[in-house]
mmCIF file of C-alpha atoms in Angstrom:
data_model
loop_
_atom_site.group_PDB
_atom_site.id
_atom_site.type_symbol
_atom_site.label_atom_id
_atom_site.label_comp_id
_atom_site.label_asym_id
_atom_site.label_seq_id
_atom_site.Cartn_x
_atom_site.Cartn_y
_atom_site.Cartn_z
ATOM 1 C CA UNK R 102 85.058 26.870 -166.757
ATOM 2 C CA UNK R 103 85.486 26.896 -162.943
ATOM 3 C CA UNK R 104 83.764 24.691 -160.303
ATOM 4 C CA UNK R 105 81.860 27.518 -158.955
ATOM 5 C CA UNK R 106 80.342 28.596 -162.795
ATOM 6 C CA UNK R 107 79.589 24.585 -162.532
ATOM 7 C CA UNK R 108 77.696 24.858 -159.345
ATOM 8 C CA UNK R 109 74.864 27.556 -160.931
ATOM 9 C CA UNK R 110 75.222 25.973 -164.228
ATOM 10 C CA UNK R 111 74.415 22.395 -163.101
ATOM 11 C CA UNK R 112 70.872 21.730 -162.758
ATOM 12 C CA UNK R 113 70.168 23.497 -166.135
ATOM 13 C CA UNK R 114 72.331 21.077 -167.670
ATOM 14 C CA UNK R 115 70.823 17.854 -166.166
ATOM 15 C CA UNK R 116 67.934 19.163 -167.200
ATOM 16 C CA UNK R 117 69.221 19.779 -170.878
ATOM 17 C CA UNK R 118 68.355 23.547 -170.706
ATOM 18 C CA UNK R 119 71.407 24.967 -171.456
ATOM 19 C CA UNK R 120 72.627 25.998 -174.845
ATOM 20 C CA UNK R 121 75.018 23.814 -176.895
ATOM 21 C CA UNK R 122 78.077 25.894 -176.110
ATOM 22 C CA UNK R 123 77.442 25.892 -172.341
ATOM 23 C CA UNK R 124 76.625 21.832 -172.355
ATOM 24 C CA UNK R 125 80.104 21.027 -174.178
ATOM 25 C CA UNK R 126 81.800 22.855 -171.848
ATOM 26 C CA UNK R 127 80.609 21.420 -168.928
ATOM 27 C CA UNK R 128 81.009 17.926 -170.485
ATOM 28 C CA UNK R 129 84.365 18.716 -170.530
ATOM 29 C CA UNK R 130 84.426 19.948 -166.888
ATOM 30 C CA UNK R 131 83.281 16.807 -165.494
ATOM 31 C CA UNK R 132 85.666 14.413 -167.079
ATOM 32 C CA UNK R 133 88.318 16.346 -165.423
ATOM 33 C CA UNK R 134 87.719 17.470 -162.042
ATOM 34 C CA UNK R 135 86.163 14.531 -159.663
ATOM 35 C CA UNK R 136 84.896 17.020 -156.929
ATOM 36 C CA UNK R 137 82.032 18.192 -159.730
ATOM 37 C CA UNK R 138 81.289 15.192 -161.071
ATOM 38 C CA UNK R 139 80.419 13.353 -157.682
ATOM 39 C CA UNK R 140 78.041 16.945 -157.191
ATOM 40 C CA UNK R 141 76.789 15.862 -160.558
ATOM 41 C CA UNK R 142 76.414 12.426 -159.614
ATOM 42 C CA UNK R 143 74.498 13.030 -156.128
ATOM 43 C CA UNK R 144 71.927 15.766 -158.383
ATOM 44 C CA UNK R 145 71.647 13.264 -160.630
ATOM 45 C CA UNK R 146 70.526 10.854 -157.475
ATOM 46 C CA UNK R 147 68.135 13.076 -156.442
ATOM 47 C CA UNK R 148 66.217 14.240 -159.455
ATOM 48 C CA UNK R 149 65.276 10.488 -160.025
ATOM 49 C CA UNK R 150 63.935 10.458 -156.701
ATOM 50 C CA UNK R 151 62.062 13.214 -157.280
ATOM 51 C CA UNK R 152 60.870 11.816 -160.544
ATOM 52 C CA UNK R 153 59.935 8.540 -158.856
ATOM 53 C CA UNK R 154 58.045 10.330 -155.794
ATOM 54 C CA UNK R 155 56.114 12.142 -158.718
ATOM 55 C CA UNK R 156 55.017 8.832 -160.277
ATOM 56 C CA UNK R 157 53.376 7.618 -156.931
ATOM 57 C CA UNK R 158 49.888 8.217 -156.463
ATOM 58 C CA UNK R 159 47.671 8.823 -153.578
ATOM 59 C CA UNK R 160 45.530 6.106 -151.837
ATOM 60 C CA UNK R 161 42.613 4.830 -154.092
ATOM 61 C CA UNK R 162 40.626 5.309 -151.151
ATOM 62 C CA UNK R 163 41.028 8.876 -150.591
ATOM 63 C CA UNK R 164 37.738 10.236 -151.451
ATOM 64 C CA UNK R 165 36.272 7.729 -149.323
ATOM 65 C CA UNK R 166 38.405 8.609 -146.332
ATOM 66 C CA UNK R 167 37.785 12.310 -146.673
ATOM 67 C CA UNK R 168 33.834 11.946 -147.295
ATOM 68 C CA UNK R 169 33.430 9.581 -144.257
ATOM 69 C CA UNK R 170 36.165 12.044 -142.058
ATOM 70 C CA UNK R 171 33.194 14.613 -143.121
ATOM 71 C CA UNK R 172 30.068 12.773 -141.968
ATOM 72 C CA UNK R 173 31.809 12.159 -138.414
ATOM 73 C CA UNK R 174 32.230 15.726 -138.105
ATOM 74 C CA UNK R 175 28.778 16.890 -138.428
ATOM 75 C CA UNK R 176 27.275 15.385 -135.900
ATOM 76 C CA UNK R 177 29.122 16.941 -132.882
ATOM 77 C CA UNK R 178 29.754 20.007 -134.856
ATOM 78 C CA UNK R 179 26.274 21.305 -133.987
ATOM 79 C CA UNK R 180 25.441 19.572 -130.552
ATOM 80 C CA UNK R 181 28.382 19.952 -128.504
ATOM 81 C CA UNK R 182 31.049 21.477 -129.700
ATOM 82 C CA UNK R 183 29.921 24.515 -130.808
ATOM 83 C CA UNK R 184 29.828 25.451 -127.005
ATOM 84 C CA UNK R 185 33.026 24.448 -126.101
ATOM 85 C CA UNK R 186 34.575 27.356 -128.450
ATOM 86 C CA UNK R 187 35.571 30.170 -126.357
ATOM 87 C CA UNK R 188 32.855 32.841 -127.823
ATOM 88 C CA UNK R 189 30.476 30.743 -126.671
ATOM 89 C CA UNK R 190 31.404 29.154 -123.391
ATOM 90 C CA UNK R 191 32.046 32.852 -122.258
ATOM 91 C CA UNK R 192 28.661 34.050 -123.384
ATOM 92 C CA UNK R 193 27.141 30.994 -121.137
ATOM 93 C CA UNK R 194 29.000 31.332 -118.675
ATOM 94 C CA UNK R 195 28.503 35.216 -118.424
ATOM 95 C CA UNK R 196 24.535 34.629 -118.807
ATOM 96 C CA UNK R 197 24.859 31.952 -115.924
ATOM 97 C CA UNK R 198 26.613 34.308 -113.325
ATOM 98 C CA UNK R 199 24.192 36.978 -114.314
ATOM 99 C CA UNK R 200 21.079 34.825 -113.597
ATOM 100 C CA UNK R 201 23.535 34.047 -110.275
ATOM 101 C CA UNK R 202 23.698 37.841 -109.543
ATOM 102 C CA UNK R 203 20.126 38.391 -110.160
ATOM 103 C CA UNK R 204 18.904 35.281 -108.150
ATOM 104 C CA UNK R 205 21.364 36.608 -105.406
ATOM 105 C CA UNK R 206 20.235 39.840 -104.892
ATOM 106 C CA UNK R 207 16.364 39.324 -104.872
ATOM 107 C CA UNK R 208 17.092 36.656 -102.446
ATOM 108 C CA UNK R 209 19.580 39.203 -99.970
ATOM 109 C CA UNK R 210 17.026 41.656 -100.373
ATOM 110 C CA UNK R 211 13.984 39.323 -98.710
ATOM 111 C CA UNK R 212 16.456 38.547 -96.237
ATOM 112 C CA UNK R 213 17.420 42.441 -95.558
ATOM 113 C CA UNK R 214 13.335 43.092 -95.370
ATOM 114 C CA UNK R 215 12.929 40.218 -93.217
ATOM 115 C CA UNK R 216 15.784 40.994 -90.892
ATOM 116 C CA UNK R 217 15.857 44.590 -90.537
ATOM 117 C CA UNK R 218 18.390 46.566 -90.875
ATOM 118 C CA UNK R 219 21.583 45.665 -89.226
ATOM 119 C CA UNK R 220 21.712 48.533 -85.947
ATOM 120 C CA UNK R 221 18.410 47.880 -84.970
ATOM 121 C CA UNK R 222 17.718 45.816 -81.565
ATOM 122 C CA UNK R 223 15.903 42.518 -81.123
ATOM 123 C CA UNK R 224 12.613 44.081 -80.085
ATOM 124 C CA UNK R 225 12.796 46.439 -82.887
ATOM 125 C CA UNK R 226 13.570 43.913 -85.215
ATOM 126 C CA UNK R 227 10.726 41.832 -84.064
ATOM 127 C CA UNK R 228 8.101 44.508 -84.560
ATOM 128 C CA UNK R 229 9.927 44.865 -88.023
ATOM 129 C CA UNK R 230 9.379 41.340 -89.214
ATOM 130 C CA UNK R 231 5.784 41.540 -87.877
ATOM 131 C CA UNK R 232 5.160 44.723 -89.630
ATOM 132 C CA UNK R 233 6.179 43.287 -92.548
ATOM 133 C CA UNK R 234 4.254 39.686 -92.099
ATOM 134 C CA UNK R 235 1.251 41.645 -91.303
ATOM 135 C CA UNK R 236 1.749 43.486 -94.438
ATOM 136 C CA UNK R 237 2.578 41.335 -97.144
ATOM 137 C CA UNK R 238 -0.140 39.152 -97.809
ATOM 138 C CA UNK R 239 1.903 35.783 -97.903
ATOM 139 C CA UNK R 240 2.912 33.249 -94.835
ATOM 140 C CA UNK R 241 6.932 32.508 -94.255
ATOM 141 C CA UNK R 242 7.369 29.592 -92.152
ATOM 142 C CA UNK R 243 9.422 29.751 -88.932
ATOM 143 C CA UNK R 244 7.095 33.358 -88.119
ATOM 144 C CA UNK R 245 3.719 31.703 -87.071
ATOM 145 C CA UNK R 246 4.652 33.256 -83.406
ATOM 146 C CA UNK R 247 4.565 37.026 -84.413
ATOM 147 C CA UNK R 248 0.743 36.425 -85.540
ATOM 148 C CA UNK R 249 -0.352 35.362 -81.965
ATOM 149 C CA UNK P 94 27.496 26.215 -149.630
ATOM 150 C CA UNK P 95 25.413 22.690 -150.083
ATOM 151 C CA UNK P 96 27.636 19.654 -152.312
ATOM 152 C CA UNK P 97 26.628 16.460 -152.796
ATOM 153 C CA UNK P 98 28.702 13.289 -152.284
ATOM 154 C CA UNK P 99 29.209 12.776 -155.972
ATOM 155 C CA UNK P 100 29.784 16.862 -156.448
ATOM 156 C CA UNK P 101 32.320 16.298 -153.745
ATOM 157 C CA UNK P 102 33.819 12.885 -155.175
ATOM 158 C CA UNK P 103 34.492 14.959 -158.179
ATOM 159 C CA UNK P 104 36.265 17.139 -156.866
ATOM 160 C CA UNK P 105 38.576 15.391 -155.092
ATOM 161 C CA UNK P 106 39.390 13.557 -158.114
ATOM 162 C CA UNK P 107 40.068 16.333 -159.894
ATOM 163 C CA UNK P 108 42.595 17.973 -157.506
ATOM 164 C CA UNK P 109 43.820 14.734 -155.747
ATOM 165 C CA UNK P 110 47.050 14.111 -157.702
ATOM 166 C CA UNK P 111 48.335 17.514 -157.623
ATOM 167 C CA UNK P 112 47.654 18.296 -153.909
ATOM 168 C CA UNK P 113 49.513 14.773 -153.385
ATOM 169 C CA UNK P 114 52.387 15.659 -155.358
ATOM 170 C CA UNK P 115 52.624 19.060 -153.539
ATOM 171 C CA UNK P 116 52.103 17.305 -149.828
ATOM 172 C CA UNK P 117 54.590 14.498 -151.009
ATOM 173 C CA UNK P 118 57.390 17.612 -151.858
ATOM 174 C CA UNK P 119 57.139 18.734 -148.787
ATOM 175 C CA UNK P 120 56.753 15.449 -146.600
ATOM 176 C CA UNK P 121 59.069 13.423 -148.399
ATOM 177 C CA UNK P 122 57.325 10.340 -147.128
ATOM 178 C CA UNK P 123 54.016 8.494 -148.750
ATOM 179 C CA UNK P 124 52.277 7.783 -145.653
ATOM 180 C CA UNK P 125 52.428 11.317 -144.310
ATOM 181 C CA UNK P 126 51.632 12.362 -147.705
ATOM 182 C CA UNK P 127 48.048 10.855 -147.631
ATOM 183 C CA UNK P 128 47.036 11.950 -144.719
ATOM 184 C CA UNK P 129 48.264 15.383 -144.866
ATOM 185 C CA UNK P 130 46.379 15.288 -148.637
ATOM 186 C CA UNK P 131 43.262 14.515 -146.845
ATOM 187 C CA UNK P 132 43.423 17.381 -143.872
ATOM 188 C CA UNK P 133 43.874 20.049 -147.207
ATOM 189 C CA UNK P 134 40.641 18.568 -149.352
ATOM 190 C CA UNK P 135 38.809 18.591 -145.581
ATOM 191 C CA UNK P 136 40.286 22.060 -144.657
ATOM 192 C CA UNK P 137 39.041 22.978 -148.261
ATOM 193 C CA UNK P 138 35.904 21.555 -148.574
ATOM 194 C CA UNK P 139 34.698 22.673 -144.718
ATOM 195 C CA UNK P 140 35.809 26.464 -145.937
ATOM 196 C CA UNK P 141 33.918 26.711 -149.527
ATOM 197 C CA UNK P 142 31.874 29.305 -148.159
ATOM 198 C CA UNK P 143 35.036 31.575 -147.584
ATOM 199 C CA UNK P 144 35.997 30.979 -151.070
ATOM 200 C CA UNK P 145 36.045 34.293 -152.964
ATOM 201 C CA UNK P 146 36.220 34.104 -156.459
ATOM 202 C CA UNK P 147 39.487 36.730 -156.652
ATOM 203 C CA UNK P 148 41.326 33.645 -157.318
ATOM 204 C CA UNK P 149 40.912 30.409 -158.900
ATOM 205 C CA UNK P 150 39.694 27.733 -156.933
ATOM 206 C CA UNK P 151 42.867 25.542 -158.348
ATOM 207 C CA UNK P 152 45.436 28.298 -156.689
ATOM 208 C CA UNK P 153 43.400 28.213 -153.284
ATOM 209 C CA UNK P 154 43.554 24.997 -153.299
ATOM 210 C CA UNK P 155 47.242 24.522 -153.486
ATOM 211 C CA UNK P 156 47.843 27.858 -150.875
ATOM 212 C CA UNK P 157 46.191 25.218 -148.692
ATOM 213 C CA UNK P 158 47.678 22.671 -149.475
ATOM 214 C CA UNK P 159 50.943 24.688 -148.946
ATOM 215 C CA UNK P 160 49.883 26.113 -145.777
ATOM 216 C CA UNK P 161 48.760 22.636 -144.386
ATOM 217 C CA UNK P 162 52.653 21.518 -145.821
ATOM 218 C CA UNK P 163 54.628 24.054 -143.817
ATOM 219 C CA UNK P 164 52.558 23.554 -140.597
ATOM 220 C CA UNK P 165 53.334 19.903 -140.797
ATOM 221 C CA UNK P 166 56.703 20.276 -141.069
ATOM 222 C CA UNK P 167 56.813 22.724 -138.221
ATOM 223 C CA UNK P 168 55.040 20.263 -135.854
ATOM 224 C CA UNK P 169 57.584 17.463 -137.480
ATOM 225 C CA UNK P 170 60.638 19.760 -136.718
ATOM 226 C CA UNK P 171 59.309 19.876 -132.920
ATOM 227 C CA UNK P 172 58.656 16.407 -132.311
ATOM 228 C CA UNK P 173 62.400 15.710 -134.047
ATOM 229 C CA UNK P 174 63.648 17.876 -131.659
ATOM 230 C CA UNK P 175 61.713 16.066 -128.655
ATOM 231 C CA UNK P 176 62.787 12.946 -129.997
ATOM 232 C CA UNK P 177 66.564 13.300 -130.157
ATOM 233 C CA UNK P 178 65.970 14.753 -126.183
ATOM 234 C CA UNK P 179 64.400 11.092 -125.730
ATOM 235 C CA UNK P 180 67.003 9.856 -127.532
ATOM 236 C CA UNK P 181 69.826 11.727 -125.888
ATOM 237 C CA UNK P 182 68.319 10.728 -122.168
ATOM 238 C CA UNK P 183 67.100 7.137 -123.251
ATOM 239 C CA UNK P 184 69.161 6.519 -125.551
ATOM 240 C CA UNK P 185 66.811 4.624 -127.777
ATOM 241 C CA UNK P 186 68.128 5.688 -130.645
ATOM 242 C CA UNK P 187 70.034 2.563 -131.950
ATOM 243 C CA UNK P 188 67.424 -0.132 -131.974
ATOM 244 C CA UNK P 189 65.721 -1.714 -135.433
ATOM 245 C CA UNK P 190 62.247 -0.200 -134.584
ATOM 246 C CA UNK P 191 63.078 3.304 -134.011
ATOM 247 C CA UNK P 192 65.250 2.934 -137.276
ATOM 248 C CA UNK P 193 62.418 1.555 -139.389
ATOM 249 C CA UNK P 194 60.057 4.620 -137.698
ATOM 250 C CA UNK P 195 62.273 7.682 -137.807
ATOM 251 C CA UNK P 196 63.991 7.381 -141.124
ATOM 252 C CA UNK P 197 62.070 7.752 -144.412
ATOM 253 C CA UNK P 198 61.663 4.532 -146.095
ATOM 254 C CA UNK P 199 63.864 3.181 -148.527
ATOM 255 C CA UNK P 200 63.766 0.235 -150.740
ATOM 256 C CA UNK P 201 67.434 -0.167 -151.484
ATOM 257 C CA UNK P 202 70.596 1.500 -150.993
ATOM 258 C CA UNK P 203 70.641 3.601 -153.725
ATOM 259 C CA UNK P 204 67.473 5.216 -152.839
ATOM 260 C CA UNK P 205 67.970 5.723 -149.401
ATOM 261 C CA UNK P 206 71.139 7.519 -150.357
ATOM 262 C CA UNK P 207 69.544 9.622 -152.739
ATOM 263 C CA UNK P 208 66.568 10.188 -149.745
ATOM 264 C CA UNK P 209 69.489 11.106 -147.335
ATOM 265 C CA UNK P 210 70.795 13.580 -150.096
ATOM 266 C CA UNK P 211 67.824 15.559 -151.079
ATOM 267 C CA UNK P 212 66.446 15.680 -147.373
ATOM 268 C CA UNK P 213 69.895 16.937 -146.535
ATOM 269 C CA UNK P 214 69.683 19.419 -149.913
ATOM 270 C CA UNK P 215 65.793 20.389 -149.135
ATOM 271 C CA UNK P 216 66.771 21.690 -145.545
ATOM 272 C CA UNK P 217 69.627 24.283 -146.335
ATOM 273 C CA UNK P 218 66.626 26.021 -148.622
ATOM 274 C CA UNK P 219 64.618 29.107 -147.521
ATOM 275 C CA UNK P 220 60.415 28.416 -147.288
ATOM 276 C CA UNK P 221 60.105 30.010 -149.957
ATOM 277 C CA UNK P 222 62.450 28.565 -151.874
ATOM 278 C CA UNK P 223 61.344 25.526 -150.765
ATOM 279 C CA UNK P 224 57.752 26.240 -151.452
ATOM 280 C CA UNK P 225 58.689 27.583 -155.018
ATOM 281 C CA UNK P 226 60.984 24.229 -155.707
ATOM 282 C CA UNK P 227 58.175 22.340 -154.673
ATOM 283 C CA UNK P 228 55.819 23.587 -157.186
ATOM 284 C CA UNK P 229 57.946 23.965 -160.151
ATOM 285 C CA UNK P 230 59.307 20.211 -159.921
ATOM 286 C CA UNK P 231 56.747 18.325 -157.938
ATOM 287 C CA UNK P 232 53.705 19.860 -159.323
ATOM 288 C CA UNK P 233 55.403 21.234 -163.060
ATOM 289 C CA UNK P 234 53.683 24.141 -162.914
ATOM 290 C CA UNK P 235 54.859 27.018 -164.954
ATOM 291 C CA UNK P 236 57.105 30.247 -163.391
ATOM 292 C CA UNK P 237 54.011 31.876 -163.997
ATOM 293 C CA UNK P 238 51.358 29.695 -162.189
ATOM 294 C CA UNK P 239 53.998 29.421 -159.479
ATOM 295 C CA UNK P 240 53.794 32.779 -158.985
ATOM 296 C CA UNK P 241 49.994 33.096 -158.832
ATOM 297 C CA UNK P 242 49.629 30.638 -156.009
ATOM 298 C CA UNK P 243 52.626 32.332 -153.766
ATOM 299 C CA UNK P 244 51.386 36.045 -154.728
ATOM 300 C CA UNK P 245 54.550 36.678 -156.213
ATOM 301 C CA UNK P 246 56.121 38.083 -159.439
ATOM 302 C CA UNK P 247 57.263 35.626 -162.332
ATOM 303 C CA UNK P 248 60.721 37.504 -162.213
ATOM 304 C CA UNK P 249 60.738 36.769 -158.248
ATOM 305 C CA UNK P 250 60.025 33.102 -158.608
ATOM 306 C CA UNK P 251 62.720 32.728 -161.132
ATOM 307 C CA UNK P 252 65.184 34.329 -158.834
ATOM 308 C CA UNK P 253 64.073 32.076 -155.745
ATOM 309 C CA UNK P 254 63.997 28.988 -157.750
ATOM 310 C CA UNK P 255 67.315 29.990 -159.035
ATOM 311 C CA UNK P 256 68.709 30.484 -155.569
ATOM 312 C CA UNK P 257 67.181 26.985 -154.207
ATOM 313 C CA UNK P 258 68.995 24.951 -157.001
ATOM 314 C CA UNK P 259 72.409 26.595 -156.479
ATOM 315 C CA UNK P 260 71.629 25.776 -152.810
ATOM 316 C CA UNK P 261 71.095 22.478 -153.178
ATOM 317 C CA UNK P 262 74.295 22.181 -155.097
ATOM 318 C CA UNK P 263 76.219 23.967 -152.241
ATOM 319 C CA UNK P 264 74.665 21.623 -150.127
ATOM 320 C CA UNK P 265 75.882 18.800 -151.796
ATOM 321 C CA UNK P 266 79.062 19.648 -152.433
ATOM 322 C CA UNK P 267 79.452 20.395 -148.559
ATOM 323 C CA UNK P 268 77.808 17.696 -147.583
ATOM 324 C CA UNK P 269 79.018 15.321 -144.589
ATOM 325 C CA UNK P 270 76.843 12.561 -142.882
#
């Protein structure tokens, strides 16, 4: 048997899953050539380790850990945080430009109505802003002059 | 989905060793074990409402935990590769404390040869070799359940678990530290 039929053969022996025939002749491998048996040695090496990292356990406080790790997370789950996802901080922020936009444009458009339009002369504008005093039914303060 | 503290207490209990075992295959290291075990039963628990009963709550539990496994060592592989560019400018490297941080802990000689060997062994394997070693040794679960969790065939898993033990033969025999 050759070093290389050794190599796929070797973990099924260590693990005693090979048949009789198979297990002799590897036996017989290993007490010659030294290269294999140090392979064997170093598998051998690391199956116990895996065998002893098996046996350990997690903390005995685990369930404790995880259930109080869950009660912290509730609280700012539903107050805060649930804004700062991105779904929702764009949805606020697109309602607060839109109220922006909105707010903006009534406000330009009193201005326009107040000022007149942007070709007209002083005197013109004047009569404008009176016109539109005498009109609506409400006082805006810096106009008291136009009234007298 | 509404659980109460001793519905939940259960089951942790009832997965706790397993999902340990699994994180601990992957991790190699107690510590990280632990708290990667409790980020899967919190990842789990916070998503019960997604859980669909195609599959068994058991095999979504250790996808998770597999998932949560291969994302750890992903973040571990970058912060080993920013460490050695610390290392390389800083050279901090040689010094008792980052020896007792950076390499996994050993309680004698023997054992941290053998933790040398199979970390060295464990890295020349595919992920899902890896994933499929994992399960068969660290968890014993059958070619079969193997193959449930990683939505593969039972012929497929016995091929890749095949391939990961000749691997880490190759890798030994190659070996040099």
């Amino acid at each position: 048997m050759d070093c290389r039929r050794i190599e796929k053969l070797a973990w099924g022996y260590m693990e005693a899953n090979l048949p009789s025939r198979e297990h002799e002749l590897i036996e017989s491998h290993l007490a010659e050539c030294a290269s294999c048996k140090e392979v064997y040695q170093e598998t051998k090496l690391i199956i116990q380790l895996i065998e002893k990292q098996k046996s350990e356990g997690p903390s005995p406080f685990l369930a404790s850990r995880i259930l109080s790790r869950l009660e912290g997370k509730n609280i700012p789950k539903w107050e805060i945080s649930f804004l700062l996802r991105p779904a929702w901080s764009f949805a606020v922020a697109s309602i607060i430009i839109a109220i922006g936009i909105f707010t903006g444009s009534i406000v330009s458009n009193n201005i326009l109505a107040i000022e007149g339009p942007s070709n007209t002369t002083n005197t013109e504008m004047l009569y404008a802003n009176q016109s539109f005093i005498m009109e609506a039914d409400y006082y805006i303060p810096g106009f008291e002059y136009l009234n007298e | 989905m509404e659980l109460s503290e001793k519905d939940l207490t259960r089951f942790i209990n009832k997965f706790q060793d397993r999902v340990f075992r699994t994180c601990m295959g992957f991790v190699q290291n107690s510590d990280d074990a632990n708290d990667l075990t409790q980020d899967v039963f919190l990842a789990v628990i916070e998503s019960l409402d997604d859980f669909r009963n195609e599959a068994q709550l058991s095999t979504w539990v250790y996808r998770i935990a597999v998932n949560k496994s291969l994302n750890h060592l992903k973040k571990r592989k970058t912060r080993n590769i920013f460490q050695n560019i610390d290392k390389l400018l800083f050279k901090k490297g040689s010094g008792e404390a980052h020896q007792f941080l950076y390499n996994p802990v050993a309680e004698d000689e023997n054992s941290e040869e053998a933790s040398r060997l199979l970390n060295h062994a464990l890295r020349k394997l595919s992920q899902s070799q890896r994933v499929a070693f994992t399960l068969s040794k660290y968890d014993e679960m059958s070619n079969n359940e193997v193959a449930v969790v990683m939505g593969n065939s039972v012929s497929a898993v016995e091929s890749l678990l095949f391939r990961a033990k000749q691997n880490m033969q190759k890798a030994l025999r190659d070996h040099k530290f």
